[in-house]
PDB file of C-alpha atoms in Angstrom:
ATOM      1  CA  UNK A 182       0.000   0.000   0.000  1.00  0.00           C
ATOM      2  CA  UNK A 183       2.847   2.365   0.850  1.00  0.00           C
ATOM      3  CA  UNK A 184       4.476   1.634  -2.491  1.00  0.00           C
ATOM      4  CA  UNK A 185       1.197   2.505  -4.233  1.00  0.00           C
ATOM      5  CA  UNK A 186       1.078   5.851  -2.423  1.00  0.00           C
ATOM      6  CA  UNK A 187       4.738   6.416  -3.259  1.00  0.00           C
ATOM      7  CA  UNK A 188       4.052   5.725  -6.941  1.00  0.00           C
ATOM      8  CA  UNK A 189       1.138   8.192  -6.891  1.00  0.00           C
ATOM      9  CA  UNK A 190       3.331  10.853  -5.291  1.00  0.00           C
ATOM     10  CA  UNK A 191       6.031  10.268  -7.903  1.00  0.00           C
ATOM     11  CA  UNK A 192       3.448  10.506 -10.657  1.00  0.00           C
ATOM     12  CA  UNK A 193       2.070  13.770  -9.245  1.00  0.00           C
ATOM     13  CA  UNK A 194       5.593  15.157  -8.834  1.00  0.00           C
ATOM     14  CA  UNK A 195       6.479  14.265 -12.411  1.00  0.00           C
ATOM     15  CA  UNK A 196       3.259  15.840 -13.642  1.00  0.00           C
ATOM     16  CA  UNK A 197       3.938  19.079 -11.722  1.00  0.00           C
ATOM     17  CA  UNK A 198       7.558  19.144 -12.851  1.00  0.00           C
ATOM     18  CA  UNK A 199       6.447  18.690 -16.461  1.00  0.00           C
ATOM     19  CA  UNK A 200       4.054  21.615 -16.095  1.00  0.00           C
ATOM     20  CA  UNK A 201       6.812  23.832 -14.679  1.00  0.00           C
ATOM     21  CA  UNK A 202       9.174  22.912 -17.514  1.00  0.00           C
ATOM     22  CA  UNK A 203       6.488  23.609 -20.119  1.00  0.00           C
ATOM     23  CA  UNK A 204       5.658  26.960 -18.556  1.00  0.00           C
ATOM     24  CA  UNK A 205       9.352  27.834 -18.479  1.00  0.00           C
ATOM     25  CA  UNK A 206       9.617  27.025 -22.169  1.00  0.00           C
ATOM     26  CA  UNK A 207       6.607  29.187 -22.947  1.00  0.00           C
ATOM     27  CA  UNK A 208       8.064  32.048 -20.916  1.00  0.00           C
ATOM     28  CA  UNK A 209      11.368  31.671 -22.696  1.00  0.00           C
ATOM     29  CA  UNK A 210       9.658  31.771 -26.093  1.00  0.00           C
ATOM     30  CA  UNK A 211       7.624  34.822 -25.131  1.00  0.00           C
ATOM     31  CA  UNK A 212      10.649  36.862 -24.080  1.00  0.00           C
ATOM     32  CA  UNK A 213      11.381  39.585 -26.600  1.00  0.00           C
ATOM     33  CA  UNK A 214      14.687  39.194 -28.416  1.00  0.00           C
ATOM     34  CA  UNK A 215      15.935  42.507 -27.068  1.00  0.00           C
ATOM     35  CA  UNK A 216      18.561  43.001 -24.415  1.00  0.00           C
ATOM     36  CA  UNK A 217      21.846  42.281 -26.112  1.00  0.00           C
ATOM     37  CA  UNK A 218      24.505  39.721 -25.288  1.00  0.00           C
ATOM     38  CA  UNK A 219      23.595  39.297 -21.611  1.00  0.00           C
ATOM     39  CA  UNK A 220      19.999  38.427 -22.483  1.00  0.00           C
ATOM     40  CA  UNK A 221      21.167  35.988 -25.159  1.00  0.00           C
ATOM     41  CA  UNK A 222      23.583  34.352 -22.735  1.00  0.00           C
ATOM     42  CA  UNK A 223      20.842  34.092 -20.106  1.00  0.00           C
ATOM     43  CA  UNK A 224      18.429  32.661 -22.665  1.00  0.00           C
ATOM     44  CA  UNK A 225      21.016  30.090 -23.776  1.00  0.00           C
ATOM     45  CA  UNK A 226      21.645  29.102 -20.149  1.00  0.00           C
ATOM     46  CA  UNK A 227      17.898  28.754 -19.506  1.00  0.00           C
ATOM     47  CA  UNK A 228      17.499  26.593 -22.603  1.00  0.00           C
ATOM     48  CA  UNK A 229      20.377  24.414 -21.450  1.00  0.00           C
ATOM     49  CA  UNK A 230      18.888  24.073 -17.960  1.00  0.00           C
ATOM     50  CA  UNK A 231      15.453  23.240 -19.365  1.00  0.00           C
ATOM     51  CA  UNK A 232      16.948  20.571 -21.610  1.00  0.00           C
ATOM     52  CA  UNK A 233      18.829  19.062 -18.649  1.00  0.00           C
ATOM     53  CA  UNK A 234      15.650  19.121 -16.539  1.00  0.00           C
ATOM     54  CA  UNK A 235      13.699  17.391 -19.321  1.00  0.00           C
ATOM     55  CA  UNK A 236      16.377  14.719 -19.615  1.00  0.00           C
ATOM     56  CA  UNK A 237      16.342  14.101 -15.844  1.00  0.00           C
ATOM     57  CA  UNK A 238      12.555  13.977 -15.860  1.00  0.00           C
ATOM     58  CA  UNK A 239      12.567  11.483 -18.722  1.00  0.00           C
ATOM     59  CA  UNK A 240      15.090   9.329 -16.825  1.00  0.00           C
ATOM     60  CA  UNK A 241      13.016   9.434 -13.614  1.00  0.00           C
ATOM     61  CA  UNK A 242       9.909   8.535 -15.566  1.00  0.00           C
ATOM     62  CA  UNK A 243      11.620   5.602 -17.307  1.00  0.00           C
ATOM     63  CA  UNK A 244      12.972   4.359 -13.971  1.00  0.00           C
ATOM     64  CA  UNK A 245       9.521   4.593 -12.357  1.00  0.00           C
ATOM     65  CA  UNK A 246       7.951   2.704 -15.263  1.00  0.00           C
ATOM     66  CA  UNK A 247      10.598  -0.020 -15.126  1.00  0.00           C
ATOM     67  CA  UNK A 248      10.241  -0.352 -11.341  1.00  0.00           C
ATOM     68  CA  UNK A 249       6.471  -0.624 -11.673  1.00  0.00           C
ATOM     69  CA  UNK A 250       6.764  -3.261 -14.383  1.00  0.00           C
ATOM     70  CA  UNK A 251       9.182  -5.262 -12.228  1.00  0.00           C
ATOM     71  CA  UNK A 252       6.811  -5.095  -9.255  1.00  0.00           C
ATOM     72  CA  UNK A 253       3.883  -6.187 -11.425  1.00  0.00           C
ATOM     73  CA  UNK A 254       5.853  -9.140 -12.807  1.00  0.00           C
ATOM     74  CA  UNK A 255       6.951 -10.192  -9.313  1.00  0.00           C
ATOM     75  CA  UNK A 256       3.391  -9.963  -7.993  1.00  0.00           C
ATOM     76  CA  UNK A 257       2.037 -11.895 -10.958  1.00  0.00           C
ATOM     77  CA  UNK A 258       4.623 -14.647 -10.490  1.00  0.00           C
ATOM     78  CA  UNK A 259       3.908 -14.858  -6.759  1.00  0.00           C
ATOM     79  CA  UNK A 260       0.162 -15.099  -7.301  1.00  0.00           C
ATOM     80  CA  UNK A 261       0.608 -17.817  -9.922  1.00  0.00           C
ATOM     81  CA  UNK A 262       2.973 -19.788  -7.675  1.00  0.00           C
ATOM     82  CA  UNK A 263       0.911 -19.288  -4.480  1.00  0.00           C
ATOM     83  CA  UNK A 264      -2.728 -18.793  -5.470  1.00  0.00           C
ATOM     84  CA  UNK A 265      -4.208 -19.849  -2.121  1.00  0.00           C
ATOM     85  CA  UNK A 266      -1.929 -17.547  -0.155  1.00  0.00           C
ATOM     86  CA  UNK A 267      -2.859 -14.666  -2.455  1.00  0.00           C
ATOM     87  CA  UNK A 268      -6.561 -15.437  -1.985  1.00  0.00           C
ATOM     88  CA  UNK A 269      -6.070 -15.620   1.794  1.00  0.00           C
ATOM     89  CA  UNK A 270      -4.257 -12.292   1.890  1.00  0.00           C
ATOM     90  CA  UNK A 271      -6.936 -10.669  -0.283  1.00  0.00           C
ATOM     91  CA  UNK A 272      -9.695 -12.021   1.967  1.00  0.00           C
ATOM     92  CA  UNK A 273      -7.846 -10.824   5.072  1.00  0.00           C
ATOM     93  CA  UNK A 274      -7.350  -7.332   3.672  1.00  0.00           C
ATOM     94  CA  UNK A 275     -10.982  -7.228   2.548  1.00  0.00           C
ATOM     95  CA  UNK A 276     -12.142  -8.276   6.023  1.00  0.00           C
ATOM     96  CA  UNK A 277     -10.038  -5.602   7.729  1.00  0.00           C
ATOM     97  CA  UNK A 278     -11.308  -2.924   5.346  1.00  0.00           C
ATOM     98  CA  UNK A 279     -14.877  -4.154   5.852  1.00  0.00           C
ATOM     99  CA  UNK A 280     -14.511  -3.970   9.631  1.00  0.00           C
ATOM    100  CA  UNK A 281     -13.038  -0.493   9.466  1.00  0.00           C
ATOM    101  CA  UNK A 282     -15.806   0.760   7.187  1.00  0.00           C
ATOM    102  CA  UNK A 283     -18.466  -0.917   9.329  1.00  0.00           C
ATOM    103  CA  UNK A 284     -17.290   0.970  12.437  1.00  0.00           C
ATOM    104  CA  UNK A 285     -18.074   4.314  10.843  1.00  0.00           C
TER     105      UNK A 285
END
């Protein structure tokens, strides 16, 4: 369950980071080409930083996808090798959730 929450937080973080990068690109494109060499140098540095951020984001996303796929494969293998244990765990979790919801 904690891993599921962690994956959701990572997904939300990646989504927010993507939005920030996109907004930064739009801001960069909207900047007027005036200001001389300092503005051009700053613009080039911003473009470089945005590219690096995109690359890191892509790497984080690929790592998260690969980790998720590995977890899914491991779970699938476990369930196929131990179907009765998986059913027992599912029933136990369902019973606990049912009891908790029944108390309210």
